[in-house]
Coordinates of C-alpha atoms in Angstrom, one line a residue:
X14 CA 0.0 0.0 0.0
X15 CA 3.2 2.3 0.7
X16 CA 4.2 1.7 -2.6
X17 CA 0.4 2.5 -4.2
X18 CA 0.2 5.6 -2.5
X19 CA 4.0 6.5 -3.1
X20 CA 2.9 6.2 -6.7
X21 CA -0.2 8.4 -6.5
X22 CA 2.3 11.2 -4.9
X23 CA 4.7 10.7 -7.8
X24 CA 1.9 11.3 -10.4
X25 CA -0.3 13.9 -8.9
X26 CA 3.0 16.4 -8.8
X27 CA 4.3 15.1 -12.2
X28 CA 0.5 15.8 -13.9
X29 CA 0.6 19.1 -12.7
X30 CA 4.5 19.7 -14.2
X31 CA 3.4 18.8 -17.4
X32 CA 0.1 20.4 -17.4
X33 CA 2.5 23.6 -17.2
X34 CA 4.5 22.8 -19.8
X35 CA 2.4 21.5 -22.2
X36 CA 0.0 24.8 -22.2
X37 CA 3.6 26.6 -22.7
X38 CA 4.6 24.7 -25.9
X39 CA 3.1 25.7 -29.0
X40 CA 0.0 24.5 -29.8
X41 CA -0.2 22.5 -33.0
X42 CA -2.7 21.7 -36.0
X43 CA -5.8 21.0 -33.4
X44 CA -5.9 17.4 -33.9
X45 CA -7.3 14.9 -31.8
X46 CA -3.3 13.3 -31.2
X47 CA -1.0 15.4 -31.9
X48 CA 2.3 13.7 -31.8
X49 CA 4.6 17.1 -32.6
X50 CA 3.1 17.8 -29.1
X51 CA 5.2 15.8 -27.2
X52 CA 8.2 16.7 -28.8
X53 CA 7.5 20.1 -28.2
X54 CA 6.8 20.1 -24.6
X55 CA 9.8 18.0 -23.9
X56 CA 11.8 21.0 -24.7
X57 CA 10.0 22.3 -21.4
X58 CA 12.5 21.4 -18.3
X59 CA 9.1 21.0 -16.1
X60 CA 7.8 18.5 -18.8
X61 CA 11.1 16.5 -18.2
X62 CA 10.9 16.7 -14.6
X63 CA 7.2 15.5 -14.4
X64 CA 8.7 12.3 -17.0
X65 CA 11.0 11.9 -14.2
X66 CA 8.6 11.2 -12.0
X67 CA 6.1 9.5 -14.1
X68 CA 9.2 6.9 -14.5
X69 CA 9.3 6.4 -10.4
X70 CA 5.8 6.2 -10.1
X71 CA 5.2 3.5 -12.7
X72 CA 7.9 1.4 -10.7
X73 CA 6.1 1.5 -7.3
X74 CA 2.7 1.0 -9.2
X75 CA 4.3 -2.2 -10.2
X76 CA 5.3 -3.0 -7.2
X77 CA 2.2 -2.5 -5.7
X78 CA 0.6 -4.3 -8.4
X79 CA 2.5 -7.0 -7.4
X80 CA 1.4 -7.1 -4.1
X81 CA -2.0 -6.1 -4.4
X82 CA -5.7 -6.3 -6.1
X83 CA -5.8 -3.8 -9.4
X84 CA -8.5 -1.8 -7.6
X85 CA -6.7 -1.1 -4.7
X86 CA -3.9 0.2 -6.6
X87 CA -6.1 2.2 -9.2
X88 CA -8.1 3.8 -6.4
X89 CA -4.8 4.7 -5.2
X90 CA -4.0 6.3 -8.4
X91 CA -7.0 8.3 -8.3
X92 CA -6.0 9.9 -4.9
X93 CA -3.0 11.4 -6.9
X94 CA -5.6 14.4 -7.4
X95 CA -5.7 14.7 -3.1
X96 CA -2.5 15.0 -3.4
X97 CA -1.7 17.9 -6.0
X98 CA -4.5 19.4 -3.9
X99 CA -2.8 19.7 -0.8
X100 CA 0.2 20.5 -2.4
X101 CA -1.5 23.6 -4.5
X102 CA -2.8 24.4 -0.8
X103 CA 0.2 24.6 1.0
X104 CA 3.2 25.4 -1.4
X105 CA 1.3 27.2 -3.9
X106 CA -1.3 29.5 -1.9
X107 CA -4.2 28.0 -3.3
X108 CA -7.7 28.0 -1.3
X109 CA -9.8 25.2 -1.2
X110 CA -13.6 25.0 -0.3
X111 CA -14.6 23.5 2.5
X112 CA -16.2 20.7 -0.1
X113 CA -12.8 20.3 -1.5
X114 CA -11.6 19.4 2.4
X115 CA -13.9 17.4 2.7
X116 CA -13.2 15.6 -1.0
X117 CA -9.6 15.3 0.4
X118 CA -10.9 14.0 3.8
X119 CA -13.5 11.4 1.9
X120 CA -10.6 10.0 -0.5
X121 CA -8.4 9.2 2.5
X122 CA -11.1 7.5 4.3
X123 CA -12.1 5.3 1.1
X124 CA -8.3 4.3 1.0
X125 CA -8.1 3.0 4.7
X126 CA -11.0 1.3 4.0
X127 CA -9.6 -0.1 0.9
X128 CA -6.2 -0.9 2.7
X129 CA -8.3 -3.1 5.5
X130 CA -10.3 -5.0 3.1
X131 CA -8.5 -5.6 0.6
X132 CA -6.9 -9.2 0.2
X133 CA -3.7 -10.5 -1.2
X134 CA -3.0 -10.3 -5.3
X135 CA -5.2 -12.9 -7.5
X136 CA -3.9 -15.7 -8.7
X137 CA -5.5 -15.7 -11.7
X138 CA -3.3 -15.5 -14.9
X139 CA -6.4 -15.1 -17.3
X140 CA -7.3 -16.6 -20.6
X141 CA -4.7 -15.7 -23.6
X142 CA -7.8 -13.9 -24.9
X143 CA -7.7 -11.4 -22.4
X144 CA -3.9 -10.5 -23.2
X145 CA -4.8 -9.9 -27.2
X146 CA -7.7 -8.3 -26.4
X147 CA -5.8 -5.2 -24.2
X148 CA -3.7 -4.9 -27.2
X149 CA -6.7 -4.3 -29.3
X150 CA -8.4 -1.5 -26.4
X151 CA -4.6 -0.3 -26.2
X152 CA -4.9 0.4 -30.6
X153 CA -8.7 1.9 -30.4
X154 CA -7.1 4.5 -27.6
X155 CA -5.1 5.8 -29.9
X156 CA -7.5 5.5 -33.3
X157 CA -10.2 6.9 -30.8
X158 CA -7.9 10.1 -29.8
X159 CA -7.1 10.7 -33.3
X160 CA -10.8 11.0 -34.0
X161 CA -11.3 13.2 -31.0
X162 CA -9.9 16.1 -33.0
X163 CA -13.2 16.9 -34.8
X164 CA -15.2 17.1 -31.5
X165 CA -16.2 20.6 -29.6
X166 CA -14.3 21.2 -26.8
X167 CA -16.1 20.0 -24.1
X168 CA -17.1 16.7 -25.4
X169 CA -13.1 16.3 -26.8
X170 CA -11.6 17.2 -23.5
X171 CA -13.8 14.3 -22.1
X172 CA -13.2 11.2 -25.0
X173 CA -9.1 11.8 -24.9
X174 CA -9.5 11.9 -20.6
X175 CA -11.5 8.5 -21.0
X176 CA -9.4 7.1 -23.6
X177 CA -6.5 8.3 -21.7
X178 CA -7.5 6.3 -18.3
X179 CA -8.3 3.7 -20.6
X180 CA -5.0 3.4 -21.7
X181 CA -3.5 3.6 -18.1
X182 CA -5.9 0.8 -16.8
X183 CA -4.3 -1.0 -20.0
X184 CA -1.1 -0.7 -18.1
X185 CA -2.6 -2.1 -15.1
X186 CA -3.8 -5.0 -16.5
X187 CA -0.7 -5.7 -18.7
X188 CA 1.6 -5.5 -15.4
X189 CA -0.1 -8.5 -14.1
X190 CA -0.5 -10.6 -16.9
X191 CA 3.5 -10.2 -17.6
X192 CA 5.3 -13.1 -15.7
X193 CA 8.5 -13.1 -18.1
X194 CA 10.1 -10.9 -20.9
X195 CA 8.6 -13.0 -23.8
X196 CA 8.8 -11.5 -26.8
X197 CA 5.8 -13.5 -28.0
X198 CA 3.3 -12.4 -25.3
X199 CA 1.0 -9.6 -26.6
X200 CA 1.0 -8.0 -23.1
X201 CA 3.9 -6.5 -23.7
X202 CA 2.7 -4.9 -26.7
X203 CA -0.4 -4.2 -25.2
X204 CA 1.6 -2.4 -22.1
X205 CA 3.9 -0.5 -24.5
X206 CA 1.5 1.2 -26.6
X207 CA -1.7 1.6 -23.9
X208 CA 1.1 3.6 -22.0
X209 CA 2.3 5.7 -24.7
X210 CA -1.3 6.2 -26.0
X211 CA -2.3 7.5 -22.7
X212 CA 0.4 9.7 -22.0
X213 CA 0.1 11.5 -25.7
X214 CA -3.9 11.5 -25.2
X215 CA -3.4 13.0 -21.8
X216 CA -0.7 15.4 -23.1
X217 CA -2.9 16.8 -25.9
X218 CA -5.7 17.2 -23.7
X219 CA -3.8 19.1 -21.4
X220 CA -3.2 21.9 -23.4
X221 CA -6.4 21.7 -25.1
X222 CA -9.1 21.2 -23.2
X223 CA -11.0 21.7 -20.3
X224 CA -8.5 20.3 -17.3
X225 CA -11.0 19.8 -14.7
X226 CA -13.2 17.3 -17.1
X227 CA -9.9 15.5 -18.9
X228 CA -9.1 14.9 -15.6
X229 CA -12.6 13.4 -14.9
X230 CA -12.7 11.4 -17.4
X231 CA -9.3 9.7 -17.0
X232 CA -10.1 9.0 -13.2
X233 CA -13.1 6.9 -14.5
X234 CA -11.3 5.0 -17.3
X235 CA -8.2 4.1 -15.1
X236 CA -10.3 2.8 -12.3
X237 CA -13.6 0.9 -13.3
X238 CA -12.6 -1.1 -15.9
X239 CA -9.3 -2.5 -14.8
X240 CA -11.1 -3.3 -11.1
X241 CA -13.5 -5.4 -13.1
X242 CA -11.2 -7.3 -15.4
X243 CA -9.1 -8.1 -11.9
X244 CA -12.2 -9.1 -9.9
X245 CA -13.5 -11.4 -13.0
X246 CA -10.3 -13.0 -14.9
X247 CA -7.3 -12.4 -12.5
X248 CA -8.8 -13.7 -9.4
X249 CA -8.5 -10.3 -7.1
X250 CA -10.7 -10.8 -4.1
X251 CA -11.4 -9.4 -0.7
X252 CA -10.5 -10.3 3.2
X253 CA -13.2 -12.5 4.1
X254 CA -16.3 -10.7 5.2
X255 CA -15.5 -7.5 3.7
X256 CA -16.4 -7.5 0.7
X257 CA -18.9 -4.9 1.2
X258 CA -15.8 -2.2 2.6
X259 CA -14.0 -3.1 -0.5
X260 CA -16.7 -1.9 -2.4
X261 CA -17.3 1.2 -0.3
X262 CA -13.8 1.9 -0.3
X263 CA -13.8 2.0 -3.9
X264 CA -16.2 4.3 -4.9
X265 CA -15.5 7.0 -1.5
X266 CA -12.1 7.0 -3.0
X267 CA -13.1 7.6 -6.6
X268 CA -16.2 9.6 -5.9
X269 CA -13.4 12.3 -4.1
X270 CA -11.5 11.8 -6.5
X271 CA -14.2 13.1 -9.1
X272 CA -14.9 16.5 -6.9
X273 CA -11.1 16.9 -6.8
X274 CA -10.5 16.9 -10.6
X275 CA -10.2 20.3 -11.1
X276 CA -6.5 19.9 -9.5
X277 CA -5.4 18.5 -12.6
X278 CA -5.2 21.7 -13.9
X279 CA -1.8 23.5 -12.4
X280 CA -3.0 26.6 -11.0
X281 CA -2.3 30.0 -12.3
X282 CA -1.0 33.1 -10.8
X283 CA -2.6 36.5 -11.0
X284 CA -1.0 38.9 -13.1
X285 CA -1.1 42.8 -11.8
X286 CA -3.4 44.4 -13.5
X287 CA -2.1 46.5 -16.4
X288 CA -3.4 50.0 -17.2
X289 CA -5.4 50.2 -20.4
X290 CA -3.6 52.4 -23.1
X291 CA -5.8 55.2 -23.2
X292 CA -8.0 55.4 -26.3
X293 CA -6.8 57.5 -29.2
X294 CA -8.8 60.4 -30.5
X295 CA -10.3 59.9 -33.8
X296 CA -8.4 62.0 -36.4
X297 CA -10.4 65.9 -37.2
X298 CA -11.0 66.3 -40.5
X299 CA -11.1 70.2 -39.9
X300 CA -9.1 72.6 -37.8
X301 CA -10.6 72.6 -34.2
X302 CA -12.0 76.3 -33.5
X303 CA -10.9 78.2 -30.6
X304 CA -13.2 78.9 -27.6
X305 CA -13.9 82.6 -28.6
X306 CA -14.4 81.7 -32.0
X307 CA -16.5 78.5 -31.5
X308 CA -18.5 80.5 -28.5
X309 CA -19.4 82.8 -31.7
X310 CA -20.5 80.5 -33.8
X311 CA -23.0 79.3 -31.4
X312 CA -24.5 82.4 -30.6
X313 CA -24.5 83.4 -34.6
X314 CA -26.2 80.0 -34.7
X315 CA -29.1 80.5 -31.7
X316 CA -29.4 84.0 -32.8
X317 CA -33.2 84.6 -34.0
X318 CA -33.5 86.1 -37.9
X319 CA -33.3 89.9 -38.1
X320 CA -37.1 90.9 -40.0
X321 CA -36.3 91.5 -43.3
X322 CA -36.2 95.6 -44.4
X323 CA -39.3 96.9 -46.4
X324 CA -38.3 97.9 -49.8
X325 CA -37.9 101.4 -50.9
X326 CA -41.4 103.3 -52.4
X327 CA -41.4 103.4 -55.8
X328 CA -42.2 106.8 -57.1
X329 CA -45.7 107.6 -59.3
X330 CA -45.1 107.7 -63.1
X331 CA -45.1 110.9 -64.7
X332 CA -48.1 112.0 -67.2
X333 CA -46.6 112.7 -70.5

């Protein structure tokens, strides 16, 4: 569990490092995947820093995968977002509600009760259908993100979020259906290109979507299916009795998860505000009139008519 929840730490302050560098690289042709994207934002030292981190989290989450049911460790990985929030909290200044303490408070609960009920790792090494059939969900990921691109933005942000959990839970599953390096198993495949479809999908919707509902989205793919799969072909089961905490467990932790998502957006600073350049006067077609003058005009203007002069008598003709 040490190991699940040193994972979760490791992502929640890596997401928020390459959320930052990712909306700094420059955006590219709009797609749905956009490759380039990645090698843009690895130019970002922050972007590095958080692949750093990915790369020690993804060992303890197989370690803890090891050790423990795949929805343990994926509820785990969905209180990565209590994390980033405490973090933004304390380092970075920034306030949370009083719901969003209590979101941090109900994730920790669901894990303890996860951690109590939760049995040993299944058994289970599942059919050989199972390991082709993650390397098919790992290639509809990516063909999936790549049609993303002609979605609004709401409805986009949320497909590449759900395909990227997808691909993590991909991950999850792979880890524990690999018992040896053979180069014949199509869970390693499955792992190599779920992962790297995830991480682009996540990438691209970092920068170009809405954070909070990415976020959302990938805490639902990387969570539900994979707990299934385990619970139904790999033999993941709970301390007897408790099943019922298992489940409770499960969805407190995910549910405050869900109200934390807006953390997977890194939070911006204020700017001081900048005075507006004043606005310029419209050119004058004619020469402005000084106040005399123009004081003239008007009264020449208000003045009322002068009555018109009668005109001279004419004088009587003359008889001949």
């Amino acid at each position: 569990m040490i190991c699940a929840l040193g994972s979760a730490v490791c992502f929640g302050s890596a997401s928020v490092l390459q959320a930052v560098a990712a909306r700094a690289a420059v955006p590219g042709t709009g797609a749905g995947v956009d490759p380039g994207l990645l090698l843009r934002a690895l130019r970002e030292w922050r972007f590095v820093a958080g692949l750093a981190l990915d790369g020690l989290g993804f060992v303890l989450q197989v370690l803890a995968l090891r050790a423990l049911p795949i929805y343990t460790v994926g509820a785990a990985l969905a209180a990565s977002l209590a994390v980033t929030a405490v973090a933004a909290a304390r380092v970075l200044g920034v306030r949370l509600s009083s719901a969003e303490w209590t979101a941090v408070g109900v994730v920790c609960g669901g894990l303890a009760l996860l951690g109590l009920a939760s049995g040993a790792e299944g058994g289970g090494t599942g059919p050989t259908e199972l390991r082709w059939s993650m390397l098919v969900v790992a290639a509809a990921v990516l063909l999936i993100g790549a049609l993303a691109g002609g979605l609004p933005d709401k409805p986009r942000a949320l497909v590449l979020g759900l395909g990227a959990g997808t691909g993590f839970g991909v991950v999850e599953v792979a880890v524990r259906l690999i018992d040896s390096p053979d180069p014949a198993d199509p869970a390693i495949y499955a792992l190599l290109l779920g992962g790297g479809s995830a991480f682009l999908l996540l990438t691209t919707a970092l920068q170009r979507g809405s954070v909070t509902t990415a976020t959302a989205g990938m805490v639902i793919g990387e969570t539900i299916g994979p707990a299934l799969v385990g619970v139904v072909w790999l033999g993941d089961r709970t301390r007897g009795g408790l099943a019922w905490a298992a489940v409770l467990g499960f969805v407190v932790a995910v549910a405050g998860a869900l109200m934390l998502a807006r953390f997977g957006e890194p939070p911006t600073t204020e700017e001081p505000a900048q005075e507006k350049p004043t606005k310029e006067e419209p050119p004058q077609t004619e020469p402005a009139q000084t106040e005399p003058a123009a004081s003239a005009e008007k009264a020449k203007a208000t003045a009322p008519a002068k009555p018109a002069e009668p005109a001279a008598p004419t004088e009587p003709a003359k008889p001949a």
